[in-house]
Short mmCIF file of C-alpha atoms in Angstrom, two decimals:
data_model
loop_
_atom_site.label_atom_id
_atom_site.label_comp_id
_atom_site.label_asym_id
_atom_site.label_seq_id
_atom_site.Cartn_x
_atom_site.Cartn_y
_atom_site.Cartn_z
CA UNK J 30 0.00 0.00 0.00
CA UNK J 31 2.57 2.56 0.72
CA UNK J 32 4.52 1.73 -2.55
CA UNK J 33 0.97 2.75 -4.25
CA UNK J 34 0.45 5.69 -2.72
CA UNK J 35 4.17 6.79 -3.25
CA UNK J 36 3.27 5.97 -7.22
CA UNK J 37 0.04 7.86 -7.53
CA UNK J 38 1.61 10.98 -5.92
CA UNK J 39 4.55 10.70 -8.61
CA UNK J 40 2.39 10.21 -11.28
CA UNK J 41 0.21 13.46 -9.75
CA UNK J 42 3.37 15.71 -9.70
CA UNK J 43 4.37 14.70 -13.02
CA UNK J 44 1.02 15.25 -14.52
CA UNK J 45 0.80 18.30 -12.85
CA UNK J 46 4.29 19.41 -14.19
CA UNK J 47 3.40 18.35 -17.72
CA UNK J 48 -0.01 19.87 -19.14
CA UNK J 49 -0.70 22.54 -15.74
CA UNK J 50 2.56 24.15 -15.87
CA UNK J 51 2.47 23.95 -19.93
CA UNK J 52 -0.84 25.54 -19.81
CA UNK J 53 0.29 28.55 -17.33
CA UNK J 54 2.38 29.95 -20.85
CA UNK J 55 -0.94 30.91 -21.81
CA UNK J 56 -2.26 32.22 -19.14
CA UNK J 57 0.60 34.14 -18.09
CA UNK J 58 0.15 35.87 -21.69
CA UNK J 59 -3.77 36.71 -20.87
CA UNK J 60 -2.54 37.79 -17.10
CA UNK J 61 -0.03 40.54 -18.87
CA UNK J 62 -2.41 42.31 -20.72
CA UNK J 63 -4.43 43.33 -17.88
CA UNK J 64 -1.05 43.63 -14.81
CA UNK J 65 2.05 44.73 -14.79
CA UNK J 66 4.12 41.73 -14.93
CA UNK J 67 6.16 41.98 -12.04
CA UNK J 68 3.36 43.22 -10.00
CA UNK J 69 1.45 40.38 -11.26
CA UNK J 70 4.21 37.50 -10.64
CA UNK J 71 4.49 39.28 -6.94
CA UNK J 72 0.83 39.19 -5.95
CA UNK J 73 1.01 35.33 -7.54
CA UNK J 74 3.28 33.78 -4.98
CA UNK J 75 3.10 36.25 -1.95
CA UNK J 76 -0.84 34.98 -2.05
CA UNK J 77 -0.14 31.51 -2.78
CA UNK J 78 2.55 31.30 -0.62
CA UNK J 79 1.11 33.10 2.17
CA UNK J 80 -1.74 29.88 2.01
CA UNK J 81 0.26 27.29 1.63
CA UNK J 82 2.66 28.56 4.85
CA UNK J 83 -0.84 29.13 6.82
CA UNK J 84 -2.12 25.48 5.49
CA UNK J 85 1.26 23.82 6.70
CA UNK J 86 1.40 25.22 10.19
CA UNK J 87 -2.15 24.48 10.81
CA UNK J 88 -1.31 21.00 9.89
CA UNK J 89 0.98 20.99 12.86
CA UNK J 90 4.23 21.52 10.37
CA UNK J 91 7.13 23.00 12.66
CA UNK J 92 8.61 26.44 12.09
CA UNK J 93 11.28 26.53 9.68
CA UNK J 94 14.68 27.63 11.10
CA UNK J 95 16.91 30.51 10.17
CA UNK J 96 19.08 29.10 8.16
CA UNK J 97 16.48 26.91 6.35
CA UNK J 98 14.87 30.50 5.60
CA UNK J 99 17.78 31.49 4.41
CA UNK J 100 18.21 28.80 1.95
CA UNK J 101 14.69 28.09 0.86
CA UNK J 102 14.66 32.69 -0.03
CA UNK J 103 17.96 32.14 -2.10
CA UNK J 104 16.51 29.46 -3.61
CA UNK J 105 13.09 31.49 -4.22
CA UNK J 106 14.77 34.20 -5.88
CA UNK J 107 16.72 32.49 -8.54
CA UNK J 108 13.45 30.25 -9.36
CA UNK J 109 10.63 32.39 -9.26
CA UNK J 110 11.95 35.95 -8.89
CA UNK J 111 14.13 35.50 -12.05
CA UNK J 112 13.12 32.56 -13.57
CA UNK J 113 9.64 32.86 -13.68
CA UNK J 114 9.38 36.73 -13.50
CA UNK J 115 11.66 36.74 -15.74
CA UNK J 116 9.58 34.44 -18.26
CA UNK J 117 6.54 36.93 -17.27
CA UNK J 118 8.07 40.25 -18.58
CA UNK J 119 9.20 38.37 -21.42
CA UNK J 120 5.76 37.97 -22.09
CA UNK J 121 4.93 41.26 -21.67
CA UNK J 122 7.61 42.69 -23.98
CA UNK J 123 6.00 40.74 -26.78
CA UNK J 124 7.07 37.08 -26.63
CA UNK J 125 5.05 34.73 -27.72
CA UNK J 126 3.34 31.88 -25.18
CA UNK J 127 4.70 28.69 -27.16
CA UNK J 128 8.08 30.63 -27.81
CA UNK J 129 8.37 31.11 -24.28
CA UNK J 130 7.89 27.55 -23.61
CA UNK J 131 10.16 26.13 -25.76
CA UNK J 132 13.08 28.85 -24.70
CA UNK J 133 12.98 27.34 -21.19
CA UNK J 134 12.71 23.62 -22.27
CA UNK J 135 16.63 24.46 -22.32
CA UNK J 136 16.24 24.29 -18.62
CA UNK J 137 17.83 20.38 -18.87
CA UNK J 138 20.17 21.69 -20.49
CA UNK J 139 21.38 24.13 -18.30
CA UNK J 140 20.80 21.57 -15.05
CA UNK J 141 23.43 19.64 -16.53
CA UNK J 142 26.03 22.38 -17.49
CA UNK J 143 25.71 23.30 -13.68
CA UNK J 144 25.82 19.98 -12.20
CA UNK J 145 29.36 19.68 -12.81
CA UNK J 146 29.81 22.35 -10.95
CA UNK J 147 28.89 19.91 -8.00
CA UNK J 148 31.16 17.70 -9.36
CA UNK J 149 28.57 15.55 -11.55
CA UNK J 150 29.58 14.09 -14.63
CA UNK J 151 29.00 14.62 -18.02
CA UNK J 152 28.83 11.88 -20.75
CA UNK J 153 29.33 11.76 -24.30
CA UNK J 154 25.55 11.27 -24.73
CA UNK J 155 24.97 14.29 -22.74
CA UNK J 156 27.86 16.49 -24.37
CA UNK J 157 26.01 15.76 -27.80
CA UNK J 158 22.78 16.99 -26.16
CA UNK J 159 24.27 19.69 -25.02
CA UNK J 160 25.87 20.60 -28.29
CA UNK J 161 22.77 19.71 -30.14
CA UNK J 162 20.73 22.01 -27.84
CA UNK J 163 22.84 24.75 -28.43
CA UNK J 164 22.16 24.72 -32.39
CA UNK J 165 18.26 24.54 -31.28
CA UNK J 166 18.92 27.89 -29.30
CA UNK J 167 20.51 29.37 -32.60
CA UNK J 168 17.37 28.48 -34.65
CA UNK J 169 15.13 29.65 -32.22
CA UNK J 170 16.88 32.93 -32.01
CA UNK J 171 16.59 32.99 -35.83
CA UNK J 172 12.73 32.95 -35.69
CA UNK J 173 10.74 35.76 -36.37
CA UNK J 174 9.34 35.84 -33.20
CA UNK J 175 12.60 36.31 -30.54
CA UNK J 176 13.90 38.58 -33.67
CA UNK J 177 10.85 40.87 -32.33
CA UNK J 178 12.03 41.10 -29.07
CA UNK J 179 15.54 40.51 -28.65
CA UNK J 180 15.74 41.40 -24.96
CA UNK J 181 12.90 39.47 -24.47
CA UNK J 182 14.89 36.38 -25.75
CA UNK J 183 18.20 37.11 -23.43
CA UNK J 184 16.04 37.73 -20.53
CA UNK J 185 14.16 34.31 -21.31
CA UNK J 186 17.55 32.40 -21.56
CA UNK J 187 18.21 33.98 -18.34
CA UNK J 188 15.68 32.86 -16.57
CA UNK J 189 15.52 29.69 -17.63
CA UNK J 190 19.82 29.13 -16.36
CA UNK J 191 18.67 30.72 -13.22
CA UNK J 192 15.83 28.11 -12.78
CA UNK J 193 18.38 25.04 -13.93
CA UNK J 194 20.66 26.64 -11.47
CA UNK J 195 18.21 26.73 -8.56
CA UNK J 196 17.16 23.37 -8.81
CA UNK J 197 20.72 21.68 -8.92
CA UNK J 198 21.44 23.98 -5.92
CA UNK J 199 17.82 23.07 -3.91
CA UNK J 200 19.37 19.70 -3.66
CA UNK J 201 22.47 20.35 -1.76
CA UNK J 202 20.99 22.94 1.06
CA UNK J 203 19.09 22.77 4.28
CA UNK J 204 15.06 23.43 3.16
CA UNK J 205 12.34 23.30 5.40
CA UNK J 206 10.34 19.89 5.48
CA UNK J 207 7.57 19.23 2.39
CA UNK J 208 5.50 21.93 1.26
CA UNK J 209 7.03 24.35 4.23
CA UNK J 210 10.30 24.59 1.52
CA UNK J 211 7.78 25.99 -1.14
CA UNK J 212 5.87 28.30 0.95
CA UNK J 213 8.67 30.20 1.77
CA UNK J 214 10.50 30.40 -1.65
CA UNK J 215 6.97 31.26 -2.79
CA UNK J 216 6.93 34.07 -0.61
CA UNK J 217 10.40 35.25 -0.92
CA UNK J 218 10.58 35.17 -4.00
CA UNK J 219 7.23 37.35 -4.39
CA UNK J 220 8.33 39.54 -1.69
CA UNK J 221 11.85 40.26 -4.55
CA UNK J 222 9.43 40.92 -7.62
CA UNK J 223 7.24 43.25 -6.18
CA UNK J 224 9.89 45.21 -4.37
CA UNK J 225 11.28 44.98 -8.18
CA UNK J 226 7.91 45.97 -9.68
CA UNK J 227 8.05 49.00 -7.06
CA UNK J 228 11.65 50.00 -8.14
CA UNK J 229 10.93 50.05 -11.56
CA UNK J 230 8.02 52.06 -11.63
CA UNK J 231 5.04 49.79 -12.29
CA UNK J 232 2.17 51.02 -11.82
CA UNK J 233 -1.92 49.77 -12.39
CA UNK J 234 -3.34 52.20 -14.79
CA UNK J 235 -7.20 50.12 -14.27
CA UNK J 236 -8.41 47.72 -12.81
CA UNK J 237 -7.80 44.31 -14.35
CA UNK J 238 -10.49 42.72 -16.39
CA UNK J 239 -12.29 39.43 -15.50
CA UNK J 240 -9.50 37.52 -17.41
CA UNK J 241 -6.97 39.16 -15.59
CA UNK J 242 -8.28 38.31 -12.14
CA UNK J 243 -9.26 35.00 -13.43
CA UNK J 244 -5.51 34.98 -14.69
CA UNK J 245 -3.76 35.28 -11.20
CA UNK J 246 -6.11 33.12 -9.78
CA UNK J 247 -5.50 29.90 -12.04
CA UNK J 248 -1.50 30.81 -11.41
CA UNK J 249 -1.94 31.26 -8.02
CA UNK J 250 -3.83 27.73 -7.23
CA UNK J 251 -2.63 25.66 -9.83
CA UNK J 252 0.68 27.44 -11.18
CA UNK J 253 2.06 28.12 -7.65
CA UNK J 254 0.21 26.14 -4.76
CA UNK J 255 -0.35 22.63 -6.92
CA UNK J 256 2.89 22.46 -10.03
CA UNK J 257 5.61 24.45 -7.98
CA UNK J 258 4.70 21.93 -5.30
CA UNK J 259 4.89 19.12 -7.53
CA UNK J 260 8.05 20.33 -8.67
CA UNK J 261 10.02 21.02 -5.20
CA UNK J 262 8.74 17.43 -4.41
CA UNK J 263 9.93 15.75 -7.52
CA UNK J 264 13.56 17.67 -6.97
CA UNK J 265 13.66 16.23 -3.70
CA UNK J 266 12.50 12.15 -4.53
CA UNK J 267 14.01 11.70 -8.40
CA UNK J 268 17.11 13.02 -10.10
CA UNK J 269 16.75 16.47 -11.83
CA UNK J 270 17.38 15.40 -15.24
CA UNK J 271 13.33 13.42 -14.33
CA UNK J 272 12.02 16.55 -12.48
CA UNK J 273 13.00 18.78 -15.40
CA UNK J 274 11.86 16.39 -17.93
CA UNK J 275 8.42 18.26 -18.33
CA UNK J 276 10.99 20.36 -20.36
CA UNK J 277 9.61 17.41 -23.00
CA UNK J 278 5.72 18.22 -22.72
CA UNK J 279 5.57 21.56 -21.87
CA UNK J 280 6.33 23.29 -25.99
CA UNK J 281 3.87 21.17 -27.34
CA UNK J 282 0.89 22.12 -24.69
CA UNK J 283 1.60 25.87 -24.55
CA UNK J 284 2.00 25.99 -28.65
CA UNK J 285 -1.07 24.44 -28.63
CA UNK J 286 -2.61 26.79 -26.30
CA UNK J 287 -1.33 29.78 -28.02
CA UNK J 288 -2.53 28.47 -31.45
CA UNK J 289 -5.86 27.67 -30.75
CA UNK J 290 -6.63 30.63 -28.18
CA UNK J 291 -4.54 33.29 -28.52
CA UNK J 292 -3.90 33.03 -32.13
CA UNK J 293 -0.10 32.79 -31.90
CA UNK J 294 1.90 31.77 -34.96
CA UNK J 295 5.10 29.38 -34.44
CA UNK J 296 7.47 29.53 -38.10
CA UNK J 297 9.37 27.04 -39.40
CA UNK J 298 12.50 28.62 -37.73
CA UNK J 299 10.50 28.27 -34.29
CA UNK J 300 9.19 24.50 -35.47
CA UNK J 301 12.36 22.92 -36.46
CA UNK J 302 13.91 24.54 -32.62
CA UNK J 303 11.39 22.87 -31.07
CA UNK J 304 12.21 19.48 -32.65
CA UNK J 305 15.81 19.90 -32.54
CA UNK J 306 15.92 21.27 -28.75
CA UNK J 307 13.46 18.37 -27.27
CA UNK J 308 15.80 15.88 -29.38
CA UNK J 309 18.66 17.51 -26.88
CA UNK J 310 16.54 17.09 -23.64
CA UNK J 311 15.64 13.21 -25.04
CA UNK J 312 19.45 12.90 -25.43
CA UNK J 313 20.26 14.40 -22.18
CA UNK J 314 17.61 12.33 -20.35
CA UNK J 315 18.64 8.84 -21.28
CA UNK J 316 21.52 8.52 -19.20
CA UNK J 317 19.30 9.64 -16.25
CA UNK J 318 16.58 7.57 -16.74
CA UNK J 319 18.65 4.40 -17.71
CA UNK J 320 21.16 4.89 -14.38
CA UNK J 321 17.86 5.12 -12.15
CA UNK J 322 16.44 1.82 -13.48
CA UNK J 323 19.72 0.52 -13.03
CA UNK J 324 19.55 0.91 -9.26
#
């Protein structure tokens, strides 16, 4: 029984990694055209992290120390303060939904360039997914769409090395216990981006529309609170190359998306990026998956 409940709950945060977070491209997109993005990534996980922190503690989850603070805000601000806020003003300066998805399925990528810093190694395999990766981020770049907004493609690359960066990292510190790790990141790292939105001079020139509020409430409950969850929960029970793999799945949701409701257009530049750059992740994965079913 306990080895079938551990199974459902993997198969729950994968899920939950695979078509909610690919769907939250999309929604992010809708979200920007009523909020300021930073403002809008702030309120996101300062509210979903203030009732996930409330929801542990009342659950009889202990306090988290000082220097588990410490480590879960660093590890806040390079995942959602930059990575995701950084995938949110993207959006806003133009990029499109599917585009953005596919720029941060380079996350595995990254993850594995920065595990050696720990001292993992790298394969051959991996080297020519690494390589082959790197072509994918050319021909992305050569699309019509990250032509449009070149900053919005550096700050997208950005984000998604701070996010591969953050999760090889999340493994080696001190976090608070369960969902206690992602409540405080959450609200960390939403504390950063509104302090950010503040500095910068965002302001709300209306009130958001019904899509807007509907928006931030999808990312709040199922963005934040049920697939960041998911995710801090498969970093801590399966390697990273696994919990980054929805690196595979989320493109081809979020182009989708964009497609059917938002009328996006992905070129043949941005097609053949997306086929060459999941190749890369496939590559990079095998070695993972095949040393895991080895032990």
């Amino acid at each position: 029984m306990p080895r079938a409940r551990v199974s459902l709950t993997l198969i729950a945060a994968f899920f939950a990694l695979y078509f909610i977070w690919g769907s939250t491209y999309l929604v992010i997109r809708i979200g920007v055209e009523s909020w300021p993005p930073m403002l809008m990534a702030g309120c996101r996980f300062i509210i979903a992290g203030a009732i996930l922190f409330v929801w542990m503690l009342t659950r009889g989850a202990p306090l988290p120390t000082l220097r588990q603070c410490l480590s879960a805000g660093a590890i806040g601000i390079l995942l959602l303060s930059c990575g995701n806020g950084g995938v949110t003003v993207a959006e806003h300066w133009g990029v499109a939904s599917g585009v953005a998805a596919l720029a941060v399925a380079t996350v595995p990528l990254f993850t594995l360039v920065f595990g050696r810093f720990f001292g993992n190694r790298t394969n051959a395999l991996e080297w020519a997914g690494i390589a082959l990766g790197l072509f994918g981020i050319v021909l992305l770049n050569l699309g019509s769409n990250l032509q449009g907004s070149p900053a919005g493609a550096a700050l997208i690359l950005f984000a998604a090395a701070t996010w591969a960066f953050g999760s090889v990292w999340s493994r080696r510190l001190d976090l608070p216990g369960g969902a206690m790790a992602s409540a405080v990141e959450m609200l960390v790292g939403g504390g950063v981006l509104l302090l950010g939105s503040f500095l910068t001079g965002e302001r709300m020139e209306q009130m958001p529309t019904a899509a807007g509020w509907g928006a931030l409430a999808y990312l709040v409950v199922f963005g934040s609170i049920i697939a960041f969850s998911a995710y801090m929960y498969l970093l801590a029970n399966v390697r990273p190359a696994a919990a980054t793999s929805y690196a595979y799945v989320n493109p081809a949701v979020a182009v989708m998306l964009g497609v059917v409701f938002a009328g996006e257009h992905i070129g043949l530049a941005e097609s053949l990026a997306m086929a060459v750059i999941i190749s890369a992740v496939v590559l990079i994965g095998l070695p993972q998956w095949r040393r895991k079913e080895a032990v």
